[in-house]
Coordinates of C-alpha atoms in Angstrom, one line a residue:
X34 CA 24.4 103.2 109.5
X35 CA 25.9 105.5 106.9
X36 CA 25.6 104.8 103.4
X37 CA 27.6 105.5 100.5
X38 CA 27.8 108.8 99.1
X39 CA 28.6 109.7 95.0
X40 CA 30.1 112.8 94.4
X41 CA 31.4 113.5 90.9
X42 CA 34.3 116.2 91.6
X43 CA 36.0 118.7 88.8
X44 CA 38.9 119.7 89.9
X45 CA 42.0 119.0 88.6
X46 CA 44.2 120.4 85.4
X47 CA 46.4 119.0 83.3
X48 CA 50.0 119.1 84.3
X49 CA 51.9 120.6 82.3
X50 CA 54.1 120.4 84.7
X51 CA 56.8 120.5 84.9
X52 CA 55.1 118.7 83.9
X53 CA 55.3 116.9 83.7
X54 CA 56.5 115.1 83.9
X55 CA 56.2 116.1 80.7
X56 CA 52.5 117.3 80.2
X57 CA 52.5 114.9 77.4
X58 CA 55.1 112.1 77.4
X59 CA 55.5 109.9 74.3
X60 CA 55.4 106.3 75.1
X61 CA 56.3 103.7 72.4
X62 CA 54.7 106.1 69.8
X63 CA 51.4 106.8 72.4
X64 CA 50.8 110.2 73.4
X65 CA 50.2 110.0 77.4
X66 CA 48.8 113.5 79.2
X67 CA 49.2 113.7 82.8
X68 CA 46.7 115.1 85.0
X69 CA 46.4 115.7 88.6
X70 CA 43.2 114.8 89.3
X71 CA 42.1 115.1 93.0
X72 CA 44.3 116.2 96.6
X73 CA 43.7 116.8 100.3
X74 CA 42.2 119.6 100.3
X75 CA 38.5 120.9 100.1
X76 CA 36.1 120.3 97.7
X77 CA 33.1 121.9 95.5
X78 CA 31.4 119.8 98.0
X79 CA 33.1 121.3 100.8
X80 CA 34.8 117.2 101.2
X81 CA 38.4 116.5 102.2
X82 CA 39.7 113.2 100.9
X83 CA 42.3 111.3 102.6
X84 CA 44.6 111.2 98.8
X85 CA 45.6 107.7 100.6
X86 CA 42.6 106.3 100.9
X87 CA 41.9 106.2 97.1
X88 CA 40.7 102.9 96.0
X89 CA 41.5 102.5 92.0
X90 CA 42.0 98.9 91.1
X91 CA 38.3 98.6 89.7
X92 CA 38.8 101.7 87.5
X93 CA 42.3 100.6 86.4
X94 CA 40.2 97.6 85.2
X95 CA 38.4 98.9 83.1
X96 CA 39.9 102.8 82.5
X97 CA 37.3 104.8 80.8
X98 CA 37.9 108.1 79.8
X99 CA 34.7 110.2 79.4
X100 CA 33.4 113.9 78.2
X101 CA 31.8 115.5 80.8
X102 CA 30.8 112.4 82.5
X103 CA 28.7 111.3 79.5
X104 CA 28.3 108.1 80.5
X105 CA 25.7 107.8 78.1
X106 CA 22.8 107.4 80.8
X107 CA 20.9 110.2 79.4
X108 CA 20.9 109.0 75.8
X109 CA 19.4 105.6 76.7
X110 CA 16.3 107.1 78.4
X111 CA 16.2 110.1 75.4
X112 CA 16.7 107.8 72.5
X113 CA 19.4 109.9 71.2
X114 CA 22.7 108.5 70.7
X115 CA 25.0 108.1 73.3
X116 CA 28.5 109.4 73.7
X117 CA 31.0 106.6 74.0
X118 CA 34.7 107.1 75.8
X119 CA 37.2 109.3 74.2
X120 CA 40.0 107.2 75.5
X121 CA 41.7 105.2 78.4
X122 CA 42.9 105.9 81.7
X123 CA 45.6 105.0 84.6
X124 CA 45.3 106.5 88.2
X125 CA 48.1 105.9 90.6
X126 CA 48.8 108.2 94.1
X127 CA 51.9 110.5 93.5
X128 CA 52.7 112.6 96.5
X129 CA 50.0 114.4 97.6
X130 CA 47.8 113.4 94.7
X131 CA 45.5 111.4 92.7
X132 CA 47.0 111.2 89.2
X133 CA 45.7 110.2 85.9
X134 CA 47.6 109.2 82.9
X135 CA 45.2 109.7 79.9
X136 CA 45.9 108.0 76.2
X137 CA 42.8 109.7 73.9
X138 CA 41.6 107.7 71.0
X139 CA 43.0 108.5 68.0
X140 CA 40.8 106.7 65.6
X141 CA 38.0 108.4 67.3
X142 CA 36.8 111.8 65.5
X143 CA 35.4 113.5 68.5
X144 CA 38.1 112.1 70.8
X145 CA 40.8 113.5 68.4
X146 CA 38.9 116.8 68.7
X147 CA 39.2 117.0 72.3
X148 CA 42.8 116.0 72.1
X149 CA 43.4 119.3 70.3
X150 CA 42.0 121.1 72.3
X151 CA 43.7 119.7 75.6
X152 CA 46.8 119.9 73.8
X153 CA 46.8 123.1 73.1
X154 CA 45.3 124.2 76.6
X155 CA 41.6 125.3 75.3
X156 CA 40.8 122.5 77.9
X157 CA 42.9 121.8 80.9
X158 CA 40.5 119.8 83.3
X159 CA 39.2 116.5 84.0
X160 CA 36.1 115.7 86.9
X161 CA 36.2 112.4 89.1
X162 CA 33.6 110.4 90.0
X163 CA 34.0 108.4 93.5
X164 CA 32.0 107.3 96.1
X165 CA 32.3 107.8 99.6
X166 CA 32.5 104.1 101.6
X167 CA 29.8 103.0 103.9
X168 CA 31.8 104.0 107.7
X169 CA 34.6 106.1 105.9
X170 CA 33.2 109.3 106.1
X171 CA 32.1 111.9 108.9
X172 CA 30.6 115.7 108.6
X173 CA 33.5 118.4 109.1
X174 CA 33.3 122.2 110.4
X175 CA 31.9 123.2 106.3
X176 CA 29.0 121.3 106.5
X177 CA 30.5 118.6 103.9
X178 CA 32.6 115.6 104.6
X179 CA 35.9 114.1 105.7
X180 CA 36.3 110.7 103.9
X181 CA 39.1 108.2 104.8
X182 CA 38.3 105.6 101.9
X183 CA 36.6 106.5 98.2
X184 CA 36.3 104.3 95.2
X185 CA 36.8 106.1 92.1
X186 CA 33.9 105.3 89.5
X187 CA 34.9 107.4 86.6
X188 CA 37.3 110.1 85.0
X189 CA 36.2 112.8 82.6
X190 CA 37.6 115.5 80.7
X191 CA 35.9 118.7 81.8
X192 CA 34.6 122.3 80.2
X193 CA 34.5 124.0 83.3
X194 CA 35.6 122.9 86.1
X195 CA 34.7 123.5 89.7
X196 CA 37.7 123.7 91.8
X197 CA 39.7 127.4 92.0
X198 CA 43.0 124.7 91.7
X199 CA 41.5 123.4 88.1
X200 CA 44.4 125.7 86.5
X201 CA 46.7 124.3 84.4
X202 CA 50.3 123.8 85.6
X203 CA 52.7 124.9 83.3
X204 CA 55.1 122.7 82.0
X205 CA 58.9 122.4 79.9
X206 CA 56.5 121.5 77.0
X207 CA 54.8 124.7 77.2
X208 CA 57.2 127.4 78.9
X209 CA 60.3 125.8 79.3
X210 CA 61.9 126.0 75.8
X211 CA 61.0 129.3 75.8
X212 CA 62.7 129.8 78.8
X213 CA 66.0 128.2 77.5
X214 CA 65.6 129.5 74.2
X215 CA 65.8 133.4 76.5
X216 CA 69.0 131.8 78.4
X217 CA 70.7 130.6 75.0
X218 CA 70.2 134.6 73.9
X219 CA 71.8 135.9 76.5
X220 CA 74.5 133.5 76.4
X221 CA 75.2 134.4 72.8
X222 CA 75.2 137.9 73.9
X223 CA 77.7 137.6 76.1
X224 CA 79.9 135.4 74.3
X225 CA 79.6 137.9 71.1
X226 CA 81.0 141.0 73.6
X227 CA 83.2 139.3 75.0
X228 CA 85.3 138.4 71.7
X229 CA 84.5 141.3 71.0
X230 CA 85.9 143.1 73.7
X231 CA 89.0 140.6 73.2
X232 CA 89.4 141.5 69.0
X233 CA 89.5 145.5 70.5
X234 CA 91.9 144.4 73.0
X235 CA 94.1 141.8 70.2
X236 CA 94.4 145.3 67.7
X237 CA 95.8 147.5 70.3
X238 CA 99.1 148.6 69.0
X239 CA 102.1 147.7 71.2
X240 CA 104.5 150.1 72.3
X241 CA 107.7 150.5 70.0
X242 CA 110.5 148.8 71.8
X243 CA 113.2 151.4 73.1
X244 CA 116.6 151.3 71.4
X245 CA 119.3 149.8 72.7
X246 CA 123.0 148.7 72.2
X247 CA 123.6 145.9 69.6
X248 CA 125.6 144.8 72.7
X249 CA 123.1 143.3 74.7
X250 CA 121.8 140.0 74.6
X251 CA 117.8 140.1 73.6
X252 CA 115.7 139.4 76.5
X253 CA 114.8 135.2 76.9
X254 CA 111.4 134.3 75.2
X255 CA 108.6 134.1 77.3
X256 CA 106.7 130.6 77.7
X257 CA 102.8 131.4 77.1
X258 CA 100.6 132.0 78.9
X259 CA 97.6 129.9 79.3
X260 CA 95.2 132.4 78.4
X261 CA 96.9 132.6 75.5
X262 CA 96.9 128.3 75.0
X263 CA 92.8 128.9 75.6
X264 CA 92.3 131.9 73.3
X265 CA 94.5 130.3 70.9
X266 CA 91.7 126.9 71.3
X267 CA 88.5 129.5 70.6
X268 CA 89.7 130.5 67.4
X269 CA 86.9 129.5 65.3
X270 CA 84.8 129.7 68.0
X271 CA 81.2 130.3 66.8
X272 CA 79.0 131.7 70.0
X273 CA 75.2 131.0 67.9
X274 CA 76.4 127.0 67.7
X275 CA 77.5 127.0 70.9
X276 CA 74.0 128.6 72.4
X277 CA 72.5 125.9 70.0
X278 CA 74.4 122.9 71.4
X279 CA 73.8 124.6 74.8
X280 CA 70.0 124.9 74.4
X281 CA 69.8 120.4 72.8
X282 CA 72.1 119.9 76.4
X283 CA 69.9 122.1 78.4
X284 CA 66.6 120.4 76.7
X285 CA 67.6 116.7 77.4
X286 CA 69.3 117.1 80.9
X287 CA 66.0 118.9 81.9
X288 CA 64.1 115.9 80.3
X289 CA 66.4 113.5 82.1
X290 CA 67.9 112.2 78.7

């Protein structure tokens, strides 16, 4: 009969993604980072893991966050002191992934530290550790496993992890405003030649009218033009407050605001 199998799997990165979901999403005050935490694919351990067969309602129970799966195991049997959590946890399926929502503690020292540092992408990746259910798994063509069911033990935040997907996905957070902040440039660009190009065109002298005899009646007035009613509505037009409004628009339509 098989038995269960631990793995402890660093793989995943930090979304940033796009993401996002926000990379880090403010909730009531709490600072939430998003990482994607396992998929489909193969493993360190040459495993595949069915991303549906994830069983998480004993970790959301309790929803540890370690560092580097310091679970404090070596420090009993050492006598030195162990490392406690750095913060809480929430895993949930999205798409084609395991996802975890991580809240560090703030009013710990060393979990503050590590926020830092994951904030400003020094580290990007957290580890799993899950085990493989007694009749769930069978060998595949790598030599490691196919699993259909896992139970996830524990979630760290990772130094190095050990997946070629532990990259970090870029987010709005990190390239996005930059991104809009290029678009709102170029738009002011534009907008700056083109009344530009219109003042050239407004100081253009007009051709002297040619004589002619007091007689005739002067030609009916012309009603204007609606180029004219719009240019006439941009006077005053300011193109760097514009690109500003544009760039607080662009920001909260991309954050679904």
């Amino acid at each position: 009969m098989p038995v269960p199998i631990t793995r402890t799997l660093r793989l995943s990165a930090v979304q940033k993604d796009a993401a996002t979901l926000s990379a880090v999403e403010s909730i009531g005050g709490r600072r939430v980072y998003k990482f994607r935490a396992s998929d489909g694919d193969f493993d360190r351990y040459s495993d595949r893991l069915n991303v549906k067969g994830w069983r998480v309602d004993g970790y959301n129970a309790n929803g540890v966050v370690l560092f580097n799966h310091d679970d404090g195991a070596e420090a009993a049997s050492s006598g030195a002191e162990p490392q406690l959590p750095i913060g809480k946890g929430r895993v949930y399926v999205e798409g084609d992934a395991l996802m975890v929502d991580v809240e560090f503690d703030d009013e710990d020292e060393f979990a503050k530290r590590v926020e830092r540092k994951v904030s400003k992408g020094i580290l990007n990746a957290v580890s799993v550790r899950y085990l493989m259910l007694p009749g769930q798994y069978r060998q595949n063509e790598r030599g490691g496993y196919d699993c259909d069911a896992q139970e996830l033990l524990e979630v760290s935040v990772v130094t190095i992890p050990g997946n070629a997907r532990a990259v970090r996905a870029k987010s709005f957070e990190d390239e996005g405003e930059d991104v809009v902040e290029r678009i709102a440039a170029r738009v002011v660009e534009l907008l700056d030649a083109r009344a530009e190009a219109k003042s050239t065109d407004d100081e253009e002298p007009e051709p002297a009218p040619e004589s002619k005899p007091d007689t005739e009646e002067p030609p009916p007035a012309e009603p204007p033009k609606a180029d004219d009613e719009e240019d006439d509505k941009a006077k005053g037009f300011n193109a760097s407050d514009a690109a500003k409004s544009f760039v607080e628009a662009f920001k909260g339509y991309i954050r679904g605001v």
